[in-house]
Amino acid sequence: MSTVSPPKKTKTAEPHRSRLYDNLVPVYQGLWPAVAKRNIRSAIAAMNISAGTEVLEVGVGTGLSLDSYPHDIRLTGVDLSESMLAEAEQLIEQKQWQHVNVLSMNAERLTFPDNSFDVVTSFHTISVVSNPQSMMSEMVRVCRPGGKILMVNHFRSENSLIAKVVDSAGNITRRLGWRTDLDLRDVVAGLPLRFDRCYKPTPLSFFTIMQATVTKTDDVNA
């Protein structure tokens, strides 16, 4: 009598929980700023965030972006990696920033109440979470009606040739939990968002800068 082995369960990569991800912190700090910081700084500057604005950054990591924000706002950063948050906390203490606070939190299940922030940002994070749609939905949920969403990330190219070339790296990047085939249209589908700007910082850039307005109504006052 033959037996059939049950199919193996495939595990969804969770890089924030992996030892490898924590071990990447020194590499992240050494190489990533040169790649990412210019785009982040210019994208934040273009928003002209006014004094007193309540801002949430989802996936704050080691605090790479923190000095790109105005210092007269109230900024909260969240991340699931304790190792990266430790680096961010050290930076905040070193700079003596009183306007910044960081917390350990899952991007797909934010614990903030609805409509808590005027601006919600995220940089190079949505490609490494288990459920990008859940993360995007949470960002919209905690953003106030009329508030702004800012995101810098790699999304799948609309050029089929470029997309095919980049997708070929997927077998490698998926081992780190980083997707190369994430489609922006899928991520925002069905959400109350109006795109204000969606562009590449340079024609050959792998990254997209997306700024949108939250168009949901305020149920409390409706």
Coordinates of C-alpha atoms in Angstrom, one line a residue:
M1 CA 0.0 0.0 0.0
S2 CA 1.5 3.3 -1.0
T3 CA 1.2 6.5 1.0
V4 CA 1.2 10.0 -0.2
S5 CA 3.2 12.5 1.8
P6 CA 1.3 15.7 2.7
P7 CA 2.4 18.8 0.7
K8 CA 5.0 20.9 2.3
K9 CA 3.8 24.2 3.7
T10 CA 5.5 27.2 2.2
K11 CA 6.5 29.8 4.7
T12 CA 6.0 33.5 3.9
A13 CA 9.3 35.3 4.5
E14 CA 9.2 37.5 7.5
P15 CA 12.5 39.4 7.3
H16 CA 11.9 41.6 10.3
R17 CA 11.8 38.4 12.5
S18 CA 14.8 36.7 11.0
R19 CA 18.3 36.6 12.5
L20 CA 19.7 37.3 9.0
Y21 CA 17.7 40.6 8.9
D22 CA 19.1 41.7 12.2
N23 CA 22.6 40.8 11.0
L24 CA 22.2 43.0 8.0
V25 CA 22.0 46.2 10.1
P26 CA 25.7 47.0 9.7
V27 CA 25.5 46.5 5.9
Y28 CA 22.3 48.5 5.8
Q29 CA 23.9 51.4 7.5
G30 CA 27.1 51.2 5.4
L31 CA 25.6 51.0 1.9
W32 CA 21.9 51.9 2.0
P33 CA 22.2 55.6 2.8
A34 CA 24.2 56.2 -0.4
V35 CA 21.4 54.6 -2.4
A36 CA 18.3 55.8 -0.7
K37 CA 18.8 59.0 1.3
R38 CA 18.8 61.4 -1.6
N39 CA 15.4 60.3 -2.8
I40 CA 13.9 60.3 0.7
R41 CA 15.2 63.8 1.5
S42 CA 13.9 65.3 -1.7
A43 CA 10.6 63.6 -1.4
I44 CA 10.0 64.8 2.1
A45 CA 11.2 68.3 1.2
A46 CA 8.7 68.5 -1.7
M47 CA 5.8 67.9 0.7
N48 CA 6.5 71.2 2.6
I49 CA 5.3 69.7 5.9
S50 CA 4.1 72.6 8.1
A51 CA 4.9 73.1 11.8
G52 CA 2.9 71.0 14.3
T53 CA 2.1 68.3 11.8
E54 CA 1.7 64.8 13.2
V55 CA 3.7 62.4 11.1
L56 CA 4.0 58.6 11.2
E57 CA 6.8 56.8 9.4
V58 CA 6.1 53.1 8.9
G59 CA 9.3 51.0 8.8
V60 CA 11.6 53.6 10.3
G61 CA 14.5 51.1 10.6
T62 CA 17.7 52.6 11.9
G63 CA 16.4 56.2 11.5
L64 CA 18.0 56.8 8.1
S65 CA 15.3 59.4 7.2
L66 CA 14.9 61.1 10.5
D67 CA 17.1 64.1 9.8
S68 CA 15.3 64.8 6.6
Y69 CA 12.1 65.9 8.4
P70 CA 11.5 69.4 9.8
H71 CA 12.2 69.7 13.5
D72 CA 9.0 71.5 14.3
I73 CA 6.7 68.6 13.7
R74 CA 5.7 65.6 15.9
L75 CA 7.2 62.5 14.4
T76 CA 6.6 58.9 15.3
G77 CA 8.5 56.0 13.7
V78 CA 7.6 52.3 13.9
D79 CA 9.4 49.2 13.0
L80 CA 9.3 45.5 13.9
S81 CA 13.1 45.0 14.1
E82 CA 14.4 45.6 17.6
S83 CA 18.0 45.8 16.4
M84 CA 17.2 48.6 13.9
L85 CA 15.1 50.5 16.5
A86 CA 18.0 50.4 18.9
E87 CA 20.1 52.2 16.3
A88 CA 17.4 54.7 15.7
E89 CA 17.0 55.3 19.5
Q90 CA 20.8 55.9 19.7
L91 CA 20.6 58.4 16.9
I92 CA 17.7 60.2 18.5
E93 CA 19.6 60.5 21.8
Q94 CA 22.8 61.6 20.1
K95 CA 21.0 64.3 18.2
Q96 CA 18.9 65.2 21.3
W97 CA 15.7 65.3 19.2
Q98 CA 12.7 66.0 21.3
H99 CA 10.2 65.8 18.4
V100 CA 10.9 62.1 17.5
N101 CA 9.6 59.0 19.1
V102 CA 10.1 55.4 17.9
L103 CA 8.1 52.3 18.8
S104 CA 8.1 48.6 18.1
M105 CA 5.1 47.7 15.9
N106 CA 4.0 45.5 13.0
A107 CA 3.4 47.6 9.9
E108 CA 0.5 45.3 9.0
R109 CA -1.3 45.7 12.3
L110 CA -0.7 49.3 13.6
T111 CA -2.1 49.8 17.0
F112 CA -2.9 53.5 16.6
P113 CA -6.6 54.6 16.4
D114 CA -8.1 55.6 13.1
N115 CA -7.3 59.1 11.8
S116 CA -4.3 59.6 14.2
F117 CA -1.8 61.3 11.8
D118 CA -1.8 64.2 9.2
V119 CA 1.0 62.5 7.1
V120 CA 2.0 58.9 6.9
T121 CA 5.3 58.0 5.1
S122 CA 7.1 54.8 4.3
F123 CA 10.5 54.2 2.5
H124 CA 11.6 50.9 1.1
T125 CA 9.5 48.8 3.5
I126 CA 6.4 47.6 1.7
S127 CA 8.5 45.2 -0.4
V128 CA 9.6 43.3 2.8
V129 CA 6.3 42.8 4.6
S130 CA 4.2 39.6 4.3
N131 CA 1.1 41.4 3.1
P132 CA 1.8 44.7 1.3
Q133 CA -2.0 45.4 0.9
S134 CA -2.5 45.1 4.6
M135 CA 0.3 47.5 5.3
M136 CA -1.1 50.1 2.8
S137 CA -4.6 49.7 4.2
E138 CA -3.3 50.4 7.7
M139 CA -1.4 53.5 6.5
V140 CA -4.6 54.9 5.1
R141 CA -6.6 53.9 8.2
V142 CA -4.4 55.8 10.6
C143 CA -4.2 58.9 8.3
R144 CA -6.8 61.6 8.7
P145 CA -9.2 62.5 5.9
G146 CA -7.4 64.9 3.5
G147 CA -4.1 63.8 4.9
K148 CA -1.1 62.8 2.9
I149 CA 0.6 59.5 2.1
L150 CA 4.3 59.5 0.9
M151 CA 6.0 56.4 -0.2
V152 CA 9.4 55.7 -1.9
N153 CA 9.8 52.1 -3.0
H154 CA 10.7 49.8 -5.9
F155 CA 7.5 48.7 -7.8
R156 CA 7.2 46.5 -10.8
S157 CA 8.0 48.4 -14.0
E158 CA 5.2 49.0 -16.5
N159 CA 7.8 48.3 -19.2
S160 CA 7.5 44.6 -19.8
L161 CA 11.1 44.1 -20.8
I162 CA 12.5 45.9 -17.7
A163 CA 10.0 44.1 -15.5
K164 CA 11.1 40.7 -16.9
V165 CA 14.8 41.5 -16.2
V166 CA 14.1 42.7 -12.7
D167 CA 11.8 39.8 -11.9
S168 CA 14.6 37.4 -12.8
A169 CA 16.3 38.4 -9.5
G170 CA 13.2 37.4 -7.5
N171 CA 14.5 34.0 -6.5
I172 CA 17.4 35.6 -4.8
T173 CA 15.7 38.6 -3.2
R174 CA 12.7 36.5 -1.9
R175 CA 15.2 34.6 0.4
L176 CA 15.5 37.9 2.2
G177 CA 11.8 38.5 2.0
W178 CA 12.2 41.3 -0.5
R179 CA 9.9 41.3 -3.5
T180 CA 10.8 42.6 -6.9
D181 CA 7.5 42.1 -8.5
L182 CA 5.3 44.3 -6.3
D183 CA 2.7 46.2 -8.5
L184 CA 1.7 49.6 -7.1
R185 CA -1.8 49.3 -8.6
D186 CA -2.4 46.1 -6.7
V187 CA -1.2 47.7 -3.4
V188 CA -3.6 50.6 -3.6
A189 CA -6.5 48.9 -5.2
G190 CA -9.8 49.8 -3.6
L191 CA -8.3 52.3 -1.1
P192 CA -9.6 55.9 -0.8
L193 CA -6.5 57.5 -2.3
R194 CA -6.0 60.2 -5.0
F195 CA -2.5 60.2 -6.5
D196 CA -1.0 63.7 -6.4
R197 CA 2.4 62.7 -7.8
C198 CA 3.9 59.4 -8.9
Y199 CA 7.2 59.6 -10.6
K200 CA 10.8 58.3 -10.9
P201 CA 13.5 60.5 -9.4
T202 CA 15.6 59.8 -12.6
P203 CA 14.6 58.1 -15.8
L204 CA 16.7 55.1 -15.1
S205 CA 15.9 54.8 -11.4
F206 CA 14.5 51.6 -10.0
F207 CA 12.5 53.5 -7.4
T208 CA 9.1 55.3 -7.5
I209 CA 8.1 58.2 -5.4
M210 CA 4.3 58.3 -4.7
Q211 CA 2.5 61.1 -3.0
A212 CA -1.3 60.7 -2.5
T213 CA -4.2 62.3 -0.6
V214 CA -6.5 60.3 1.6
T215 CA -10.0 60.8 0.3
K216 CA -12.1 58.9 2.9
T217 CA -14.7 60.8 4.9
D218 CA -14.6 61.4 8.6
D219 CA -17.2 59.0 9.9
V220 CA -17.4 60.7 13.3
N221 CA -18.5 63.9 11.8
A222 CA -20.5 62.6 8.9

